[in-house]
PDB file of C-alpha atoms in Angstrom:
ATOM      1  CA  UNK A   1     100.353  97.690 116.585  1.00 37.00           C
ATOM      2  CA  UNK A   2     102.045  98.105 113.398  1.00 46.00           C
ATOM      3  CA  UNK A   3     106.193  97.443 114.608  1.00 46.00           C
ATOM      4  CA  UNK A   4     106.560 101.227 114.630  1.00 51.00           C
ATOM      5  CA  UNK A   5     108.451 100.906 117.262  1.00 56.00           C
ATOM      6  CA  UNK A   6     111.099  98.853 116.125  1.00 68.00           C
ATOM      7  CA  UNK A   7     114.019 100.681 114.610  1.00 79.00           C
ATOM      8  CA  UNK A   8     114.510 100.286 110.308  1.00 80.00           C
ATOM      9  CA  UNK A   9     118.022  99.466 110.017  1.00 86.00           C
ATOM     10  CA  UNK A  10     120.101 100.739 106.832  1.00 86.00           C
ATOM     11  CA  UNK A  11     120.077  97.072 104.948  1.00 88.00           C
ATOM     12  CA  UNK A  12     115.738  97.479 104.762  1.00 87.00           C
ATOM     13  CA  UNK A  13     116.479 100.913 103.519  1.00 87.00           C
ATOM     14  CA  UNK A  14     119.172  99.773 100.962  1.00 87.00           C
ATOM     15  CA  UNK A  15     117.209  96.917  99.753  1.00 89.00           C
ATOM     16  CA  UNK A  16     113.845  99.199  99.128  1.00 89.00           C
ATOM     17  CA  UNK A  17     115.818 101.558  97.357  1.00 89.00           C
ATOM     18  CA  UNK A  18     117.565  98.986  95.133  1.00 88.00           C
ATOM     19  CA  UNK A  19     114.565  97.530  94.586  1.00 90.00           C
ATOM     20  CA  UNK A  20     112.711 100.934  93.326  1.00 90.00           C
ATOM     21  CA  UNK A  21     115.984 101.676  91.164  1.00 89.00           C
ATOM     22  CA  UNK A  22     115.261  97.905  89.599  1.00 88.00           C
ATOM     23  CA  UNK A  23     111.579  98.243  89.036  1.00 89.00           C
ATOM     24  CA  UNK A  24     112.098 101.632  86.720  1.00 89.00           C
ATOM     25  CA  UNK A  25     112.620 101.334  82.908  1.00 84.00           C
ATOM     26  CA  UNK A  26     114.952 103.733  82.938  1.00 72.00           C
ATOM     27  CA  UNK A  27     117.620 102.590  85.194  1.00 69.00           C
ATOM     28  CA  UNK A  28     116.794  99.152  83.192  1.00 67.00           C
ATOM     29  CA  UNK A  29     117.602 100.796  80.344  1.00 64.00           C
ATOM     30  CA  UNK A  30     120.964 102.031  80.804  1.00 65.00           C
ATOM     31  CA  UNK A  31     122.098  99.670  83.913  1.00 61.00           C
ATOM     32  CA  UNK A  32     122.998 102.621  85.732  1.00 62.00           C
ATOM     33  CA  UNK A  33     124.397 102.535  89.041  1.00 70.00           C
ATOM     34  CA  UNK A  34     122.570 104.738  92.118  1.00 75.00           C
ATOM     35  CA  UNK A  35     120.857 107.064  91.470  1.00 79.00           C
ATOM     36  CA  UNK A  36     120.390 110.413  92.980  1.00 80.00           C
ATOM     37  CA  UNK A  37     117.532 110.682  95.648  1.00 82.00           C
ATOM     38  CA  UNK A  38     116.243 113.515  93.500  1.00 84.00           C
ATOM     39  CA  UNK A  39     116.608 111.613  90.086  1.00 87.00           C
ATOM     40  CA  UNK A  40     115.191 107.668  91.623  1.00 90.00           C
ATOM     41  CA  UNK A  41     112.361 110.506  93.091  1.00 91.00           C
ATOM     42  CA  UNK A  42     111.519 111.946  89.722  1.00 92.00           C
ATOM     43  CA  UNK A  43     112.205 108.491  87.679  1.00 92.00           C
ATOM     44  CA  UNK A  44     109.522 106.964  90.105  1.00 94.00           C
ATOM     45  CA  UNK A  45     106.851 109.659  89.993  1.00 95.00           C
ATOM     46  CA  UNK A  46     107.502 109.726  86.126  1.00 95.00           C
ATOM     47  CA  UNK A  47     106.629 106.122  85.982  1.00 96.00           C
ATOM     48  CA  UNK A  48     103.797 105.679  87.732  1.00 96.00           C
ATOM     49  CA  UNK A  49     102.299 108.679  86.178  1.00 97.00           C
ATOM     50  CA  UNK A  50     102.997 106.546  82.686  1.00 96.00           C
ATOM     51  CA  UNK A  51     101.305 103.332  84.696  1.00 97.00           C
ATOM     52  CA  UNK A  52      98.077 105.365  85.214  1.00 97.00           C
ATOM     53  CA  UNK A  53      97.833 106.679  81.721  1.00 97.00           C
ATOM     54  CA  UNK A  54      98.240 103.738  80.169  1.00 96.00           C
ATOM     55  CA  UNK A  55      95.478 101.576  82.135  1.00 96.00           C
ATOM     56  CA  UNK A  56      93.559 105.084  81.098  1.00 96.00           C
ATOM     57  CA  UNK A  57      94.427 104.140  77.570  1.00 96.00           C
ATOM     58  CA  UNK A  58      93.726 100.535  77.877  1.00 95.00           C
ATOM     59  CA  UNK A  59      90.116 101.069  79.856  1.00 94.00           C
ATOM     60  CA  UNK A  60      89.433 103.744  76.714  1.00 93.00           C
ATOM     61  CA  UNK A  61      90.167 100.544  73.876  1.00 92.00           C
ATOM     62  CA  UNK A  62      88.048  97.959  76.258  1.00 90.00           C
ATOM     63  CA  UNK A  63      85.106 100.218  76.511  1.00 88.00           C
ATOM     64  CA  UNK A  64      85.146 100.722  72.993  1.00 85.00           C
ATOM     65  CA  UNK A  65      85.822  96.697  72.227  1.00 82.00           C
ATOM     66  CA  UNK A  66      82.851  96.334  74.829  1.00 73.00           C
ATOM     67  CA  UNK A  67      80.143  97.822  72.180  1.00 66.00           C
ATOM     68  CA  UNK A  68      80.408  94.877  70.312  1.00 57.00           C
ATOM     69  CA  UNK A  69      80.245  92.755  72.648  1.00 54.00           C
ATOM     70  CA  UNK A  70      77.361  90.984  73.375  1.00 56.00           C
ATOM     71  CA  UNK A  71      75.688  88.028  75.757  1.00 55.00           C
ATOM     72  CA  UNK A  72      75.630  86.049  73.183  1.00 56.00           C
ATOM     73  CA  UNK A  73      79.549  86.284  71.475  1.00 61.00           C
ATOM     74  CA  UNK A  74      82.278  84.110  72.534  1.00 62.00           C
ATOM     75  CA  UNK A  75      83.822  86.412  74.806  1.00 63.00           C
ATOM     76  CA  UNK A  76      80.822  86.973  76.899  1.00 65.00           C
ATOM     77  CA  UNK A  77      80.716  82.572  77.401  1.00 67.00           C
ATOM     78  CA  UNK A  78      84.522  82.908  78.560  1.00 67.00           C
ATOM     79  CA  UNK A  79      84.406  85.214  80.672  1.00 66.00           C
ATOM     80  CA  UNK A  80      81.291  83.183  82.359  1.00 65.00           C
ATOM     81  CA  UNK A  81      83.374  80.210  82.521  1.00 65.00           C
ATOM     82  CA  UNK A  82      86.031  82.157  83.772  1.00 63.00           C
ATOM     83  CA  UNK A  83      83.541  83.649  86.974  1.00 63.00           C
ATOM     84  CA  UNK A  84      82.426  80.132  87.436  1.00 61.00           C
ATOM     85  CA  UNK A  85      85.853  78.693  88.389  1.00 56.00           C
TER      86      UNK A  85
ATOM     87  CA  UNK B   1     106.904  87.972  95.127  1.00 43.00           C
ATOM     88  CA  UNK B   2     103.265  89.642  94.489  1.00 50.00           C
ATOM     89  CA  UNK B   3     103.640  89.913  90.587  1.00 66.00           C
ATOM     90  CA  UNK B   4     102.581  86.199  91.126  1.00 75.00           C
ATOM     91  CA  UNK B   5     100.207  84.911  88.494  1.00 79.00           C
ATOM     92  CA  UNK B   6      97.491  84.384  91.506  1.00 86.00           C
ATOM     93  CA  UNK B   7      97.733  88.026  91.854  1.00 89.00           C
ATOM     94  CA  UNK B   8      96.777  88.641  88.461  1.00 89.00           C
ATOM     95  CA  UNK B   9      94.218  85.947  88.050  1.00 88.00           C
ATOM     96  CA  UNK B  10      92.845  87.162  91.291  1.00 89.00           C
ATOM     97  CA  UNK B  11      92.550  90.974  89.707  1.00 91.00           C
ATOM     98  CA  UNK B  12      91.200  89.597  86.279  1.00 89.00           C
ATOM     99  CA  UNK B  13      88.481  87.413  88.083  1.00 87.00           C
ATOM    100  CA  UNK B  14      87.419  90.208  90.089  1.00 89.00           C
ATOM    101  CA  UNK B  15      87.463  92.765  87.258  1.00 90.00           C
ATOM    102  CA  UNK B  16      85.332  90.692  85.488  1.00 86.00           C
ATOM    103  CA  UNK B  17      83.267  90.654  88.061  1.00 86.00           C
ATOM    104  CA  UNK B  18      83.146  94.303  88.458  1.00 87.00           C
ATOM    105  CA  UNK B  19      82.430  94.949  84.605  1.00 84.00           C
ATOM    106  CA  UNK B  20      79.412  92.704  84.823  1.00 81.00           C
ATOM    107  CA  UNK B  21      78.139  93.993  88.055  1.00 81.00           C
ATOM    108  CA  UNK B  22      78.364  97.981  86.720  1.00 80.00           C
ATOM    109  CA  UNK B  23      76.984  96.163  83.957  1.00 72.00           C
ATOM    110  CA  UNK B  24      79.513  97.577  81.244  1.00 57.00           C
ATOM    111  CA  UNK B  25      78.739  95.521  77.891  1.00 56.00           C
ATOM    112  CA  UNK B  26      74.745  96.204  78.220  1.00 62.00           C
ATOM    113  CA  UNK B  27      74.314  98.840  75.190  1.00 65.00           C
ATOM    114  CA  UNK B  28      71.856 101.323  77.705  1.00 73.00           C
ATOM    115  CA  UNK B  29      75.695 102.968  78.407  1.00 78.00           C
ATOM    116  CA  UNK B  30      77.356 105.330  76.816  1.00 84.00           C
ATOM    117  CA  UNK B  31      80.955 104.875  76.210  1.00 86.00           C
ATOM    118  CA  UNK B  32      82.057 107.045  78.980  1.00 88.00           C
ATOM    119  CA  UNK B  33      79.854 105.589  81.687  1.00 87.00           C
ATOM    120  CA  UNK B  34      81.565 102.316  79.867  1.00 88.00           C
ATOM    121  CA  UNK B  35      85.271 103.241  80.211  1.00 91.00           C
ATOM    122  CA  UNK B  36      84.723 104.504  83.923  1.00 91.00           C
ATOM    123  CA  UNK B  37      82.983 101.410  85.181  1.00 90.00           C
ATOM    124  CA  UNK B  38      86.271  99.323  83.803  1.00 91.00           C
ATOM    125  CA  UNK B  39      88.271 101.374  85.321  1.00 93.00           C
ATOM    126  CA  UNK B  40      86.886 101.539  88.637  1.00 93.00           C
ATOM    127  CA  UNK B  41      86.402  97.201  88.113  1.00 92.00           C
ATOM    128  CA  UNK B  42      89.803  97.565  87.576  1.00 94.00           C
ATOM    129  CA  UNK B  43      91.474  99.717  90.618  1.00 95.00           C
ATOM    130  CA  UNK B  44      88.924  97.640  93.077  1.00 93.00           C
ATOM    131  CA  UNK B  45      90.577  94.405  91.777  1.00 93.00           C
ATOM    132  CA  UNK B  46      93.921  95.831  92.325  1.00 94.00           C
ATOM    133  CA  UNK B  47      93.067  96.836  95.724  1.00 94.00           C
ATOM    134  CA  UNK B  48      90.904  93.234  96.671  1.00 93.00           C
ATOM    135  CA  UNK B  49      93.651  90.755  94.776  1.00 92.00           C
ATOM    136  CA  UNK B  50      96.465  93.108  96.365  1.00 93.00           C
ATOM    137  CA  UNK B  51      94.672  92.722 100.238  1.00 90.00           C
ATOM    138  CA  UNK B  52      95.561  95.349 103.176  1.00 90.00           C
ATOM    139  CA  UNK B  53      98.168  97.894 102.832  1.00 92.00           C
ATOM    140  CA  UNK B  54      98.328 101.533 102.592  1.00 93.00           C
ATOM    141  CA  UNK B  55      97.737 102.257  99.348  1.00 94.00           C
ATOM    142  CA  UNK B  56      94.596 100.065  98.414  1.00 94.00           C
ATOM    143  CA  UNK B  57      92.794 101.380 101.380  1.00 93.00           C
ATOM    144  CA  UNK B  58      93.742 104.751 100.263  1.00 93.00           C
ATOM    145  CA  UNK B  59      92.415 103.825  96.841  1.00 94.00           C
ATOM    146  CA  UNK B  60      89.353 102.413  98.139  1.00 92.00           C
ATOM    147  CA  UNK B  61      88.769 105.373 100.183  1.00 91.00           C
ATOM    148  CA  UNK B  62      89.310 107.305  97.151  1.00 92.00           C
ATOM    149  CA  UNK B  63      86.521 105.439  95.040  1.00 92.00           C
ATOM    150  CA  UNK B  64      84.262 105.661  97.845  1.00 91.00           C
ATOM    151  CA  UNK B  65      83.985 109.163  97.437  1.00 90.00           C
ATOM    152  CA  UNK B  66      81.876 108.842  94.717  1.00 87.00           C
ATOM    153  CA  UNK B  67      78.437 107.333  96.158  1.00 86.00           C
ATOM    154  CA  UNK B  68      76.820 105.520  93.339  1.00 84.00           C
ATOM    155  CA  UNK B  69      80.495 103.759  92.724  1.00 86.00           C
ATOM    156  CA  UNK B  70      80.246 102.666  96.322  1.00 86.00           C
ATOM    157  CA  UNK B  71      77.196 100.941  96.102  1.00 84.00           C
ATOM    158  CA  UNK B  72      79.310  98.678  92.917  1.00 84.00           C
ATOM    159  CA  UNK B  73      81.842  98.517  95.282  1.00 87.00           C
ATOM    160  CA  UNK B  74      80.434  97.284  98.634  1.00 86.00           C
ATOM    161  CA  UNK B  75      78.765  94.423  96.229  1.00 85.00           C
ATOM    162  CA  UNK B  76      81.715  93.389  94.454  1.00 85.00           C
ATOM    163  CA  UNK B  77      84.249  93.465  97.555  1.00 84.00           C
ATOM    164  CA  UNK B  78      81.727  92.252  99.924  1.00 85.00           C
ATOM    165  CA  UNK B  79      83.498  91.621 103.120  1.00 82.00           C
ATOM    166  CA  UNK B  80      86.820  93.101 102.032  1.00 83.00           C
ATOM    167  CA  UNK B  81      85.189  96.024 101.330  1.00 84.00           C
ATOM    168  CA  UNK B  82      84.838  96.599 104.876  1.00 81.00           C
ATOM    169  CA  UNK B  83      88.139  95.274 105.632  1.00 79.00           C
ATOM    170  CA  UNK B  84      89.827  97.955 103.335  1.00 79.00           C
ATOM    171  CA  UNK B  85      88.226 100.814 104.684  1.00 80.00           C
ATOM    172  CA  UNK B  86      89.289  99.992 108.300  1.00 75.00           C
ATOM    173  CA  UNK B  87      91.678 102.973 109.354  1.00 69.00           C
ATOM    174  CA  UNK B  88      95.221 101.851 110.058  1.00 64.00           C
ATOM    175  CA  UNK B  89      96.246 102.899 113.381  1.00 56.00           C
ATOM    176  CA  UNK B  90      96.887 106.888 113.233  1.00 49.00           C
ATOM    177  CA  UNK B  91     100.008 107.430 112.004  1.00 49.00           C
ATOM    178  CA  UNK B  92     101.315 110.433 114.298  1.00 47.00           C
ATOM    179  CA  UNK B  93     103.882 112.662 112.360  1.00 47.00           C
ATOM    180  CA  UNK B  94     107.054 111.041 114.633  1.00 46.00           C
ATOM    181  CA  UNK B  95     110.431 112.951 114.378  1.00 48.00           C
ATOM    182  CA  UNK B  96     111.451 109.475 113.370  1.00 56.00           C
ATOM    183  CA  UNK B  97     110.170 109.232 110.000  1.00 61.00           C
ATOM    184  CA  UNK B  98     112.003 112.572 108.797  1.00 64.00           C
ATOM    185  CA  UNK B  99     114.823 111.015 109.658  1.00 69.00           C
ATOM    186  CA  UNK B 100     114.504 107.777 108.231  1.00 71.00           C
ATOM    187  CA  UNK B 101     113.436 109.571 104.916  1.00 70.00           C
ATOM    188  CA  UNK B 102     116.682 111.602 105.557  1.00 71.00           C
ATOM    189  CA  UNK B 103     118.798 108.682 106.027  1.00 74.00           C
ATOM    190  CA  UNK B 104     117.721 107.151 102.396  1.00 71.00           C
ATOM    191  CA  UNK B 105     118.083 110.134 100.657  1.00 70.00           C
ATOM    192  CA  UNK B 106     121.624 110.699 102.476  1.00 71.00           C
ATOM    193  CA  UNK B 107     122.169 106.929 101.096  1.00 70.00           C
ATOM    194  CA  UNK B 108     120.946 107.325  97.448  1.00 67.00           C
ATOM    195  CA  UNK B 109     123.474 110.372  97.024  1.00 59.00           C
ATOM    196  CA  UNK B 110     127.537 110.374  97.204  1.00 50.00           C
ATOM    197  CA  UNK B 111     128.627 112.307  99.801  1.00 49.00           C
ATOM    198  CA  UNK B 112     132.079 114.284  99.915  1.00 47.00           C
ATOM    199  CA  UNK B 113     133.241 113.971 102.990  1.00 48.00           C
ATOM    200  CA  UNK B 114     136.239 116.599 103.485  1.00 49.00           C
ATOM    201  CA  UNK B 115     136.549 120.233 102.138  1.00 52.00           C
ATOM    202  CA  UNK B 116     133.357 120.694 101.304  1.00 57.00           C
ATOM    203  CA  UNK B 117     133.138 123.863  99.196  1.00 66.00           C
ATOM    204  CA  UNK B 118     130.269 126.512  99.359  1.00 69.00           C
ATOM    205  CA  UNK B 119     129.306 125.285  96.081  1.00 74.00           C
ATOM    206  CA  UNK B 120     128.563 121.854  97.291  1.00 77.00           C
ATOM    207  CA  UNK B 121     126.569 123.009 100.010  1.00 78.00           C
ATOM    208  CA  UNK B 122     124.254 124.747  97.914  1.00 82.00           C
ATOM    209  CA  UNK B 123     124.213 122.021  95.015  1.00 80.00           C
ATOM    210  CA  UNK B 124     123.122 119.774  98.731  1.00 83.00           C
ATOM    211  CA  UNK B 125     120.604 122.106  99.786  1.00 86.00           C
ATOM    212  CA  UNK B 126     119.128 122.481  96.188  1.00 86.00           C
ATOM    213  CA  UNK B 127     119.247 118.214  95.718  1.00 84.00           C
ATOM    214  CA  UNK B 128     117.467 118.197  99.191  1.00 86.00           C
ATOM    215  CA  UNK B 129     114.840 120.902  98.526  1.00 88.00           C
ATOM    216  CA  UNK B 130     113.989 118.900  94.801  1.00 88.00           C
ATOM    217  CA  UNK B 131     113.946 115.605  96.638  1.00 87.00           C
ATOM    218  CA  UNK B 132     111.337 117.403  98.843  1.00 89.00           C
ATOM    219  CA  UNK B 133     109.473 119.008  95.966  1.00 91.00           C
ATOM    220  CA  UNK B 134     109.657 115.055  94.583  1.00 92.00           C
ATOM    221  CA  UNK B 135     108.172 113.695  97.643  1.00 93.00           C
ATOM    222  CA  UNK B 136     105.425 115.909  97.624  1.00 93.00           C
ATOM    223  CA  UNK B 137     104.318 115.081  93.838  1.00 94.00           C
ATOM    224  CA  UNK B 138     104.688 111.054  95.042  1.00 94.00           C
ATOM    225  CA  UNK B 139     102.509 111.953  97.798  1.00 95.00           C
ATOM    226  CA  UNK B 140     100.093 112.617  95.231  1.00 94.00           C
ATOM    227  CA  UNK B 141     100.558 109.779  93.181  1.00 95.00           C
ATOM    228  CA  UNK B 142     100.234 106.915  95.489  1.00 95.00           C
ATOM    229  CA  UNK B 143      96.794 106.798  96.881  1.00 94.00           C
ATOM    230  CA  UNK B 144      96.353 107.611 100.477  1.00 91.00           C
ATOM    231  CA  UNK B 145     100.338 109.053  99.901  1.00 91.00           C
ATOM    232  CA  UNK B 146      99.454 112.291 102.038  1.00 90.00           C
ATOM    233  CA  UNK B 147      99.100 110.706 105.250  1.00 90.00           C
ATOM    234  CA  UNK B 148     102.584 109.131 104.832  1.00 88.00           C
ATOM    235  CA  UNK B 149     106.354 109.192 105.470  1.00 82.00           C
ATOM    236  CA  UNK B 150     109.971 108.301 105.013  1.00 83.00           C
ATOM    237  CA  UNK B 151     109.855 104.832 104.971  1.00 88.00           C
ATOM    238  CA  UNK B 152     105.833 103.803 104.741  1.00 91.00           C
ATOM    239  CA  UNK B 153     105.963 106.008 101.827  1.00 93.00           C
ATOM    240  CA  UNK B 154     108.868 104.442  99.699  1.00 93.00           C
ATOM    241  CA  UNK B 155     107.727 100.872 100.625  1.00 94.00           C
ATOM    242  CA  UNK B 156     104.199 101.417  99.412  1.00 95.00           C
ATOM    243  CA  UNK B 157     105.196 103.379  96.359  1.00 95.00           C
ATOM    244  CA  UNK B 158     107.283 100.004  95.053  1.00 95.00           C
ATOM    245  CA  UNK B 159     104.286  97.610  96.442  1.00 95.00           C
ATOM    246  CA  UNK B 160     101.940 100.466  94.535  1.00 96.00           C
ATOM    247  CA  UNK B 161     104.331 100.230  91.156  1.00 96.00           C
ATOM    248  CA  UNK B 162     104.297  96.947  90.881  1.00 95.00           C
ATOM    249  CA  UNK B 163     100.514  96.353  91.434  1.00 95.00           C
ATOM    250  CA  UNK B 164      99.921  98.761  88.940  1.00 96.00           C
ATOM    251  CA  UNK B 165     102.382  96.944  86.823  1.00 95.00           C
ATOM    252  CA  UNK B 166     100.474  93.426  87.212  1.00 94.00           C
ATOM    253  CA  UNK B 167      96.998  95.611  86.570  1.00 95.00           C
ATOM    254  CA  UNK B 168      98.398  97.194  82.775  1.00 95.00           C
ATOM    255  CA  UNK B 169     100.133  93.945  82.131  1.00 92.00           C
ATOM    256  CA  UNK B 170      96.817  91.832  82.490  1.00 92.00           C
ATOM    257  CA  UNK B 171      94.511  94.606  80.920  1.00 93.00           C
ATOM    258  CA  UNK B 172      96.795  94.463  77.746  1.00 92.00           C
ATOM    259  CA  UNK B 173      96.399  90.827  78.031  1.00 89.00           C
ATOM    260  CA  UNK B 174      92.375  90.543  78.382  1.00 88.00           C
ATOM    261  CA  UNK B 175      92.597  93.404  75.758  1.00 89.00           C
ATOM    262  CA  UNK B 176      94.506  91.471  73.142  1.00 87.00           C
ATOM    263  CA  UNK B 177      92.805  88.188  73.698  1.00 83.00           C
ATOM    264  CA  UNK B 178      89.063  90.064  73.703  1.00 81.00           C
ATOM    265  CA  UNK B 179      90.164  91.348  70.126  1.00 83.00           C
ATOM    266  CA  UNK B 180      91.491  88.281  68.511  1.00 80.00           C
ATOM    267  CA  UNK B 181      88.200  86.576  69.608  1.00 77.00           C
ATOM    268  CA  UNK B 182      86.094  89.352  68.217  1.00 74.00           C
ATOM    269  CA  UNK B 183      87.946  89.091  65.011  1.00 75.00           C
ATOM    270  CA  UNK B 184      87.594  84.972  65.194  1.00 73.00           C
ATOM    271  CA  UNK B 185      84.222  85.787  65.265  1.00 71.00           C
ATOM    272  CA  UNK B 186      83.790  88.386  62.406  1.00 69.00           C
ATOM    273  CA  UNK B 187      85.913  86.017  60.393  1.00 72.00           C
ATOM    274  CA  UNK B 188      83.356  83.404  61.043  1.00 71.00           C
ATOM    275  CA  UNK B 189      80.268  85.438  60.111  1.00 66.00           C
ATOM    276  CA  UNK B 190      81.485  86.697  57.238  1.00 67.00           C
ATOM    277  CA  UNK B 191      82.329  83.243  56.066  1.00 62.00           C
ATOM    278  CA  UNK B 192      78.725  82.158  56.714  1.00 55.00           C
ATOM    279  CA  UNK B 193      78.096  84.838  54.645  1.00 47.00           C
ATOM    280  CA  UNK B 194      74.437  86.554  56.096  1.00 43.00           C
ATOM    281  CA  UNK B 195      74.121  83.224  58.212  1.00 42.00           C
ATOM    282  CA  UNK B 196      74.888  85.157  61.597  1.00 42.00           C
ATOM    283  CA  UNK B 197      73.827  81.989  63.244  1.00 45.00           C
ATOM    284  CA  UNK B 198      77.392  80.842  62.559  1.00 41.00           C
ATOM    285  CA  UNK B 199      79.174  83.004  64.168  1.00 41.00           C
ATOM    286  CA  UNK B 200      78.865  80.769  67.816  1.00 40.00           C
ATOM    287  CA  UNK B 201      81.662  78.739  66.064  1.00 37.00           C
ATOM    288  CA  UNK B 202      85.156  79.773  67.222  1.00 30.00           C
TER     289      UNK B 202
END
């Protein structure tokens, strides 16, 4: 069973939360110390809401980078090689 | 940790893969159809390179939904497909979570201990009902967030960030490398002038 069970002492819940406070530009940024549990909340949602639209952004330039593409170009015998491997 | 570079070759190979299998760069698409079958590619690799947890079932569940997308994605994750869409055991709604999510909020914030004032206690009750509001928005932004709590949630938002890190960070990558190739290539054809058998030459 997943170690539901077991009890998740503080240190686990310290290190996740320093570890979330780390991984956000903002607190990079500006070396803050802790957070609020409201602010490391918002910071977090804020950033993975910027994650997703920029893989958005990035699928939007490959599509269009894709039309020229074809199974004959350069890119097309890399990315072969590259499935071979 | 998992921001390893097998991670992200993993997720490129297999978004390759996906691209060609949803067959992306054939010119019978239009650009839409295009741009969604490289991002699907793209959250499927996360979620195969990435393996079992929370979130990338959620996400797979998520892609499922669609049926012609599940048809690309039972052929590019093959077994894992099945793997991923395995239901963790039920998590039940235990007491235990709220007050594991309490504790970490209660640990993020500095507490006044002594004369508290009334004003404190309704700048705490505010701070708790935002964190709330908060956690309800992060529900939504993880996949497969609603069906967790307290702790699950918080561990597989940060294992969640930093996949999604690995996926714009190698996207940006294939991105810039696919364009300095293409422009290798223009260079070369226009250099062999209307000769566009010359353009193999990198």
């Amino acid at each position: 069973m997943s170690g539901r069970g077991r009890r998740i002492t503080d240190e686990e819940i310290n290190e996740l939360i320093s570890k979330l406070q780390s991984l956000l530009p903002e607190s990079r940024r500006r070396n803050a110390g802790r957070m609020s549990a409201s602010k490391l909340l918002k910071e977090t949602c804020s950033y993975i809401k910027s994650l997703h639209r920029e893989v958005d952004d990035l699928s939007d330039r490959l599509a269009g980078l894709m039309t020229t593409m074809d199974s004959n170009s350069p890119q097309a015998e890399i990315i072969r090689g590259l499935l071979r491997s | 940790m998992q921001l390893t570079s097998t991670f992200k070759l993993v997720f490129l190979k297999q978004m390759l893969l996906g691209v060609q299998l949803s067959a992306a760069s054939s010119n019978s698409m239009s650009f839409h159809e295009r741009k969604n079958a490289i991002k699907l590619s793209a959250d499927a690799a996360i979620a195969f390179a990435r393996g079992r947890t929370r979130w990338s079932q959620g996400l797979i569940t998520n892609l499922s939904k669609n049926e012609k997308n599940k048809d690309i994605l039972k052929s590019l994750l093959g077994r894992k497909y099945d793997n991923l869409r395995k239901p963790y055991c039920k998590s039940l709604k235990i007491p235990r979570s709220k007050k594991i999510l309490r504790r970490c909020l209660r640990m993020c914030s500095r507490r006044k201990k002594a004369g508290r004032a009334q004003h404190d206690v309704c700048k705490s009750v505010l701070a708790k009902a935002l964190a709330k509001k908060r956690i309800q928005v992060l529900k939504k932004l993880v996949p497969g967030g609603e069906s967790m709590d307290g702790f699950s949630l918080l561990d597989e938002t940060l294992d969640y960030a930093m996949s999604l890190k690995a996926q714009v960070d190698v996207m940006r990558r294939l991105l810039k490398t696919s364009k300095a190739l293409n422009i290798k290539q223009m260079k070369a054809w226009g250099q062999g002038g209307l000769d566009f058998t010359a353009g193999g030459h990198l």
